[in-house]
Amino acid sequence: MNKLNINSRIVLNNKVEMPTIGFGVWQLSEGEEVINAVKLALAAGYRLIDTAKIYKNEEGVGKAIKESGLPREEIFITTKLWNTDQGYASTLKAIDESLAKLGTSYVDLYLIHWPTADGDLKIKKSFNKREETWRAMEEIYKSGKAKAIGVSNYTITHLEEMKKYAKIPPAVNQVEFHPFLYQAELLNYCNENDIVLEAYSPLMHGERLNNETITNIAQRYGKSNAQVILRWNLQLGAVPIPKSAHQEHIIENIKVFDFELKEEEMKRIDNLNQNLHLRFDPANLE
Ligand code: NDP
C-alpha cells in the first residue's frame, strides 16, 4: 500500500488504467470558475477529471484541458449520462453532445448517472430504462467513444440485475462513500465482481470534517482531516474524487501519498459509519 503514489493507476476490468484519485467538478460553474479549478488541479498533479452533463460545465472542463497543454491521452475524463437522456437512441445522442462540449473524440469513462430515468430523484416508483440504456452504453464502448463504461449510484440489487442483461460488465460504480457512509458490503461486492468503486462526496461535502477521531489521527501525521479521509479511501482501494474551488484545498487533497494509516487507524475510521446518505439513497430507486 505504501507504494501508492501520485502516478499510481488502478486497472479496470477491460485493462484500461485509471488514476487512483480524481478531481470532481460538481457545483463549479461553467466558465472561469471551472476552467481555473481544473487548470489548478492538473497543475497539482490530478489526471482524472469527473464531470457530468447535469453539472453544465463540460465545455469549461474541455477548455481547461486544452489550455493546460497536457496531451489528451495523459488525462482521464469521466462524464455521465443524465437520467432524462436514458433510453437507447437518446443515450447515443447524449454522448455525442457531451463529446462536442468537452471538445474531444472520446471520454475515458462514461457512466449512467443514476439507476432511474426520472429527473426527480425523490420519486420512488421511477421508470426504469436500465437495460436499453446499457445496450446503448455497450454500443458507445464498441465505437471507441468511451474507453470504459460504468454506472453510478447502483446498489448491489441494481448490479445483480445487470448480470441478466449486460454483455459488457460495468468497469466502475461511482457511489457516495465516506467515513459516515462506509459501504463495506458494496465495496466487497465490487471487488469480487471486478468493478472499481469510485467514491463521490469523499469529504462529506465539506460538512462534517471536524470529527474528533479523524482529528486525533490527523494530528499524529501532521495532516489535515481531509487528507486522512482521502488516504482512508485510497487504502481501501476506493478512488476518491474530491471537489474544491480553492487552490489551497485542491493542492492539499492530492498530498496524500506521503503517509500511511495503520490498520488500527483504518478500523477506527471504518467504525465511524452511520449509513448516512448526505443527499439521496439510491436504494429507494426501484
Ligand atoms: P466533496 O466531498 O468532494 O466535498 C467538497 C466540499 O468540501 C466543498 O465545499 C469544498 O469547499 C470542501 N473542501 C474540499 N477540500 C477541502 C479541504 N481540504 N478542507 C476543507 N474543505 C474542503 O463533495 P462533492 O459532493 O463535490 O463530491 C466530489 C465529486 O464527486 C463531485 O464534484 C462530483 O464530481 C462527484 N459526485 C458525483 C455524484 C454522483 O451522483 N455520481 C454525486 C455527488 C458528487 P471548497 O470548494 O471551498 O474547497
Short mmCIF file of C-alpha atoms and ligand atoms in Angstrom, two decimals:
data_model
loop_
_atom_site.label_atom_id
_atom_site.label_comp_id
_atom_site.label_asym_id
_atom_site.label_seq_id
_atom_site.Cartn_x
_atom_site.Cartn_y
_atom_site.Cartn_z
CA MET A 1 0.00 0.00 0.00
CA ASN A 2 2.84 2.43 0.78
CA LYS A 3 3.89 2.09 -2.87
CA LEU A 4 0.85 4.16 -3.86
CA ASN A 5 1.96 7.40 -5.43
CA ILE A 6 0.55 10.26 -7.47
CA ASN A 7 1.16 8.30 -10.67
CA SER A 8 -0.45 5.08 -9.43
CA ARG A 9 -3.10 3.59 -11.67
CA ILE A 10 -5.85 1.08 -10.97
CA VAL A 11 -6.50 -1.40 -13.78
CA LEU A 12 -10.15 -1.68 -14.83
CA ASN A 13 -11.75 -4.95 -15.92
CA ASN A 14 -11.05 -4.12 -19.57
CA LYS A 15 -7.36 -3.32 -18.83
CA VAL A 16 -7.85 0.46 -19.08
CA GLU A 17 -5.79 2.26 -16.43
CA MET A 18 -7.46 4.83 -14.19
CA PRO A 19 -5.77 7.24 -11.74
CA THR A 20 -6.29 6.34 -8.08
CA ILE A 21 -7.54 9.83 -7.18
CA GLY A 22 -9.51 12.33 -9.23
CA PHE A 23 -10.90 15.85 -9.21
CA GLY A 24 -14.69 16.34 -9.08
CA VAL A 25 -16.27 19.41 -10.63
CA TRP A 26 -19.89 19.32 -9.46
CA GLN A 27 -21.03 22.84 -8.47
CA LEU A 28 -18.14 24.57 -10.19
CA SER A 29 -19.84 26.97 -12.53
CA GLU A 30 -19.30 26.92 -16.26
CA GLY A 31 -16.66 29.37 -17.49
CA GLU A 32 -13.96 30.94 -15.39
CA GLU A 33 -14.59 29.04 -12.16
CA VAL A 34 -14.40 25.53 -13.59
CA ILE A 35 -11.61 26.44 -16.03
CA ASN A 36 -9.44 27.84 -13.24
CA ALA A 37 -10.12 24.95 -10.89
CA VAL A 38 -9.40 22.25 -13.48
CA LYS A 39 -6.20 24.01 -14.54
CA LEU A 40 -5.09 24.22 -10.90
CA ALA A 41 -5.95 20.56 -10.43
CA LEU A 42 -3.96 19.48 -13.47
CA ALA A 43 -1.01 21.60 -12.34
CA ALA A 44 -1.22 19.97 -8.89
CA GLY A 45 -0.99 16.52 -10.48
CA TYR A 46 -4.58 15.27 -10.78
CA ARG A 47 -5.07 13.35 -14.00
CA LEU A 48 -8.72 12.29 -13.58
CA ILE A 49 -11.45 14.88 -14.02
CA ASP A 50 -15.00 13.90 -13.10
CA THR A 51 -17.82 15.84 -14.72
CA ALA A 52 -21.38 15.11 -15.90
CA LYS A 53 -23.86 16.57 -18.35
CA ILE A 54 -26.02 17.78 -15.46
CA TYR A 55 -23.10 19.77 -13.96
CA LYS A 56 -23.35 22.03 -17.02
CA ASN A 57 -19.60 22.62 -17.13
CA GLU A 58 -18.32 20.15 -19.72
CA GLU A 59 -17.25 22.98 -22.02
CA GLY A 60 -15.11 24.56 -19.34
CA VAL A 61 -13.56 21.22 -18.47
CA GLY A 62 -12.65 20.74 -22.13
CA LYS A 63 -11.20 24.25 -22.38
CA ALA A 64 -9.10 23.85 -19.24
CA ILE A 65 -7.67 20.57 -20.51
CA LYS A 66 -6.72 22.16 -23.83
CA GLU A 67 -5.25 25.23 -22.16
CA SER A 68 -3.22 23.07 -19.76
CA GLY A 69 -1.10 21.96 -22.71
CA LEU A 70 -1.08 18.38 -21.42
CA PRO A 71 -1.51 15.65 -24.01
CA ARG A 72 -5.12 14.41 -24.12
CA GLU A 73 -4.01 10.81 -23.53
CA GLU A 74 -2.48 11.77 -20.17
CA ILE A 75 -5.86 12.84 -18.84
CA PHE A 76 -8.69 10.56 -17.79
CA ILE A 77 -12.02 12.27 -18.45
CA THR A 78 -15.25 10.95 -16.95
CA THR A 79 -18.66 12.25 -17.83
CA LYS A 80 -22.15 10.94 -17.11
CA LEU A 81 -25.42 10.34 -18.87
CA TRP A 82 -28.22 12.31 -17.23
CA ASN A 83 -31.38 10.44 -16.17
CA THR A 84 -33.73 12.07 -18.65
CA ASP A 85 -31.42 11.07 -21.53
CA GLN A 86 -31.76 7.39 -20.68
CA GLY A 87 -33.13 5.13 -23.43
CA TYR A 88 -31.33 3.63 -26.42
CA ALA A 89 -31.45 6.42 -29.02
CA SER A 90 -31.21 9.28 -26.55
CA THR A 91 -28.13 7.78 -24.89
CA LEU A 92 -26.37 7.56 -28.27
CA LYS A 93 -27.27 11.21 -28.84
CA ALA A 94 -26.21 12.33 -25.36
CA ILE A 95 -22.64 11.02 -25.66
CA ASP A 96 -22.16 12.96 -28.90
CA GLU A 97 -23.37 16.13 -27.20
CA SER A 98 -21.02 15.61 -24.28
CA LEU A 99 -18.06 14.90 -26.56
CA ALA A 100 -18.78 18.06 -28.56
CA LYS A 101 -18.91 20.13 -25.36
CA LEU A 102 -15.74 18.58 -23.99
CA GLY A 103 -14.02 19.07 -27.36
CA THR A 104 -12.71 15.52 -27.51
CA SER A 105 -13.41 12.46 -29.65
CA TYR A 106 -13.64 10.10 -26.67
CA VAL A 107 -14.10 10.05 -22.91
CA ASP A 108 -12.15 7.65 -20.78
CA LEU A 109 -15.18 6.68 -18.76
CA TYR A 110 -18.90 7.14 -19.43
CA LEU A 111 -21.28 6.47 -16.55
CA ILE A 112 -25.03 6.11 -16.20
CA HIS A 113 -25.56 8.79 -13.53
CA TRP A 114 -28.45 7.16 -11.61
CA PRO A 115 -30.40 3.92 -11.88
CA THR A 116 -33.56 5.88 -12.68
CA ALA A 117 -34.67 7.57 -15.89
CA ASP A 118 -36.53 10.15 -13.85
CA GLY A 119 -35.01 13.59 -13.33
CA ASP A 120 -36.63 13.78 -9.90
CA LEU A 121 -34.64 11.58 -7.53
CA LYS A 122 -37.26 11.78 -4.81
CA ILE A 123 -39.75 9.71 -6.80
CA LYS A 124 -39.54 6.14 -5.57
CA LYS A 125 -41.63 4.49 -8.27
CA SER A 126 -39.48 5.87 -11.04
CA PHE A 127 -39.43 4.46 -14.51
CA ASN A 128 -36.61 2.22 -15.37
CA LYS A 129 -34.78 2.12 -18.71
CA ARG A 130 -31.66 0.50 -17.36
CA GLU A 131 -31.47 -2.39 -19.82
CA GLU A 132 -31.93 -0.47 -23.08
CA THR A 133 -29.68 2.30 -21.79
CA TRP A 134 -26.91 -0.19 -21.07
CA ARG A 135 -27.31 -1.62 -24.59
CA ALA A 136 -26.51 1.88 -25.89
CA MET A 137 -23.59 2.19 -23.47
CA GLU A 138 -22.18 -1.03 -24.93
CA GLU A 139 -22.51 0.44 -28.44
CA ILE A 140 -20.70 3.57 -27.28
CA TYR A 141 -17.90 1.44 -25.85
CA LYS A 142 -17.60 -0.58 -29.05
CA SER A 143 -17.48 2.62 -31.12
CA GLY A 144 -14.49 3.87 -29.10
CA LYS A 145 -16.32 6.99 -27.91
CA ALA A 146 -15.78 5.75 -24.33
CA LYS A 147 -12.71 3.72 -23.36
CA ALA A 148 -14.68 2.28 -20.45
CA ILE A 149 -18.31 2.27 -19.36
CA GLY A 150 -19.87 2.03 -15.95
CA VAL A 151 -22.64 3.10 -13.63
CA SER A 152 -23.19 5.41 -10.71
CA ASN A 153 -25.41 5.16 -7.65
CA TYR A 154 -26.06 1.47 -8.33
CA THR A 155 -26.78 -0.72 -5.32
CA ILE A 156 -25.97 -4.43 -5.18
CA THR A 157 -29.55 -5.09 -6.33
CA HIS A 158 -29.07 -2.92 -9.43
CA LEU A 159 -25.69 -4.54 -10.15
CA GLU A 160 -27.10 -8.06 -9.74
CA GLU A 161 -29.89 -7.14 -12.16
CA MET A 162 -27.22 -6.09 -14.70
CA LYS A 163 -25.85 -9.63 -14.79
CA LYS A 164 -29.07 -10.64 -16.55
CA TYR A 165 -28.67 -8.18 -19.44
CA ALA A 166 -25.11 -6.85 -19.65
CA LYS A 167 -22.86 -8.34 -22.33
CA ILE A 168 -20.11 -5.99 -21.20
CA PRO A 169 -19.88 -5.70 -17.40
CA PRO A 170 -19.57 -2.23 -15.83
CA ALA A 171 -15.96 -1.23 -15.10
CA VAL A 172 -16.82 1.28 -12.37
CA ASN A 173 -19.60 2.05 -9.90
CA GLN A 174 -19.39 5.63 -8.61
CA VAL A 175 -21.22 5.99 -5.30
CA GLU A 176 -21.39 8.16 -2.22
CA PHE A 177 -18.67 6.83 0.05
CA HIS A 178 -17.05 8.42 3.12
CA PRO A 179 -16.44 7.59 6.79
CA PHE A 180 -20.10 8.21 7.70
CA LEU A 181 -21.24 6.08 4.77
CA TYR A 182 -18.69 3.28 4.75
CA GLN A 183 -20.39 0.93 2.31
CA ALA A 184 -18.31 -2.13 3.15
CA GLU A 185 -20.74 -4.65 1.67
CA LEU A 186 -20.92 -2.79 -1.64
CA LEU A 187 -17.13 -2.38 -1.70
CA ASN A 188 -16.66 -6.14 -1.17
CA TYR A 189 -19.23 -6.90 -3.84
CA CYS A 190 -17.44 -4.58 -6.29
CA ASN A 191 -14.07 -6.16 -5.50
CA GLU A 192 -15.46 -9.65 -6.02
CA ASN A 193 -17.04 -8.65 -9.32
CA ASP A 194 -14.06 -6.72 -10.70
CA ILE A 195 -15.79 -3.36 -10.54
CA VAL A 196 -13.83 -0.36 -9.26
CA LEU A 197 -15.68 1.63 -6.62
CA GLU A 198 -15.27 5.36 -7.13
CA ALA A 199 -16.02 7.42 -4.02
CA TYR A 200 -18.06 10.57 -4.51
CA SER A 201 -18.54 13.23 -1.85
CA PRO A 202 -15.48 11.67 -0.16
CA LEU A 203 -15.13 14.77 2.05
CA MET A 204 -18.79 14.60 3.06
CA HIS A 205 -19.40 17.72 1.04
CA GLY A 206 -17.10 19.57 3.44
CA GLU A 207 -19.83 19.46 6.08
CA ARG A 208 -18.53 17.09 8.75
CA LEU A 209 -14.76 17.15 8.53
CA ASN A 210 -14.26 18.14 12.18
CA ASN A 211 -14.67 14.73 13.70
CA GLU A 212 -12.69 14.01 16.87
CA THR A 213 -11.44 10.57 15.81
CA ILE A 214 -10.23 11.91 12.49
CA THR A 215 -8.63 14.98 14.07
CA ASN A 216 -6.81 12.74 16.50
CA ILE A 217 -5.37 10.60 13.69
CA ALA A 218 -4.58 13.65 11.53
CA GLN A 219 -2.53 15.22 14.32
CA ARG A 220 -0.30 12.14 14.52
CA TYR A 221 0.80 12.69 10.93
CA GLY A 222 0.67 16.49 10.75
CA LYS A 223 -2.02 16.09 8.10
CA SER A 224 -5.46 17.67 7.69
CA ASN A 225 -8.70 15.79 8.36
CA ALA A 226 -9.47 15.90 4.64
CA GLN A 227 -6.14 14.25 3.84
CA VAL A 228 -6.74 11.47 6.37
CA ILE A 229 -10.16 10.73 4.90
CA LEU A 230 -8.82 10.65 1.35
CA ARG A 231 -5.97 8.38 2.44
CA TRP A 232 -8.51 6.05 4.09
CA ASN A 233 -10.30 5.84 0.74
CA LEU A 234 -7.10 5.06 -1.13
CA GLN A 235 -6.07 2.34 1.32
CA LEU A 236 -9.49 0.72 0.94
CA GLY A 237 -8.95 0.63 -2.82
CA ALA A 238 -11.73 3.15 -3.49
CA VAL A 239 -10.99 6.01 -5.91
CA PRO A 240 -11.90 9.36 -4.27
CA ILE A 241 -12.83 12.36 -6.41
CA PRO A 242 -12.79 15.38 -4.05
CA LYS A 243 -14.05 18.73 -5.33
CA SER A 244 -12.70 22.13 -4.43
CA ALA A 245 -12.90 25.60 -5.88
CA HIS A 246 -9.81 26.74 -3.96
CA GLN A 247 -6.16 26.29 -4.80
CA GLU A 248 -5.17 25.58 -1.21
CA HIS A 249 -7.66 22.69 -0.92
CA ILE A 250 -7.00 21.42 -4.44
CA ILE A 251 -3.30 21.03 -3.61
CA GLU A 252 -3.92 19.74 -0.09
CA ASN A 253 -6.25 17.00 -1.31
CA ILE A 254 -3.68 15.37 -3.54
CA LYS A 255 -0.89 15.42 -0.94
CA VAL A 256 -1.96 12.05 0.37
CA PHE A 257 0.87 9.86 -0.83
CA ASP A 258 3.47 10.62 1.85
CA PHE A 259 1.92 8.85 4.83
CA GLU A 260 0.17 5.59 5.54
CA LEU A 261 -2.62 4.81 8.00
CA LYS A 262 -2.12 1.88 10.33
CA GLU A 263 -4.65 -0.94 10.37
CA GLU A 264 -5.92 0.17 13.76
CA GLU A 265 -6.48 3.71 12.44
CA MET A 266 -8.28 2.40 9.37
CA LYS A 267 -10.59 0.40 11.67
CA ARG A 268 -11.31 3.43 13.84
CA ILE A 269 -12.39 5.35 10.74
CA ASP A 270 -14.44 2.35 9.48
CA ASN A 271 -16.27 2.41 12.80
CA LEU A 272 -17.50 5.98 12.25
CA ASN A 273 -20.04 4.60 9.79
CA GLN A 274 -23.62 5.79 10.34
CA ASN A 275 -25.05 4.75 6.94
CA LEU A 276 -25.54 8.44 6.37
CA HIS A 277 -26.53 9.47 2.85
CA LEU A 278 -25.96 13.23 2.58
CA ARG A 279 -28.29 13.55 -0.40
CA PHE A 280 -30.22 10.66 -1.95
CA ASP A 281 -30.19 6.98 -1.13
CA PRO A 282 -30.38 5.02 -4.41
CA ALA A 283 -31.76 2.00 -2.54
CA ASN A 284 -35.09 3.80 -2.90
CA LEU A 285 -34.89 3.69 -6.69
CA GLU A 286 -36.63 0.61 -7.99
P1 NDP B 1 -16.73 16.63 -1.55
O1 NDP B 1 -16.93 15.58 -0.54
O2 NDP B 1 -15.63 16.50 -2.52
O3 NDP B 1 -16.63 18.00 -0.78
C1 NDP B 1 -16.50 19.23 -1.45
C2 NDP B 1 -16.60 20.34 -0.42
O4 NDP B 1 -15.56 20.19 0.54
C3 NDP B 1 -16.51 21.70 -1.00
O5 NDP B 1 -17.43 22.52 -0.33
C4 NDP B 1 -15.09 22.14 -0.66
O6 NDP B 1 -15.02 23.51 -0.43
C5 NDP B 1 -14.80 21.39 0.60
N1 NDP B 1 -13.38 21.00 0.67
C6 NDP B 1 -12.65 20.43 -0.31
N2 NDP B 1 -11.40 20.18 0.13
C7 NDP B 1 -11.35 20.59 1.41
C8 NDP B 1 -10.33 20.60 2.38
N3 NDP B 1 -9.12 20.10 2.12
N4 NDP B 1 -10.62 21.10 3.62
C9 NDP B 1 -11.86 21.60 3.89
N5 NDP B 1 -12.86 21.61 3.00
C10 NDP B 1 -12.62 21.12 1.77
O7 NDP B 1 -18.15 16.81 -2.28
P2 NDP B 1 -18.80 16.64 -3.69
O8 NDP B 1 -20.20 16.31 -3.39
O9 NDP B 1 -18.48 17.75 -4.58
O10 NDP B 1 -18.16 15.30 -4.30
C11 NDP B 1 -16.98 15.30 -5.08
C12 NDP B 1 -17.28 14.95 -6.54
O11 NDP B 1 -17.97 13.71 -6.65
C13 NDP B 1 -18.24 15.94 -7.24
O12 NDP B 1 -17.60 17.15 -7.57
C14 NDP B 1 -18.66 15.11 -8.42
O13 NDP B 1 -17.65 15.10 -9.41
C15 NDP B 1 -18.82 13.74 -7.79
N6 NDP B 1 -20.22 13.48 -7.38
C16 NDP B 1 -20.92 12.51 -8.04
C17 NDP B 1 -22.23 12.25 -7.73
C18 NDP B 1 -22.95 11.20 -8.49
O14 NDP B 1 -24.20 11.11 -8.34
N7 NDP B 1 -22.29 10.38 -9.26
C19 NDP B 1 -22.94 12.99 -6.67
C20 NDP B 1 -22.10 13.94 -5.96
C21 NDP B 1 -20.79 14.16 -6.31
P3 NDP B 1 -14.11 24.47 -1.35
O15 NDP B 1 -14.61 24.33 -2.75
O16 NDP B 1 -14.36 25.80 -0.74
O17 NDP B 1 -12.70 24.00 -1.20
#
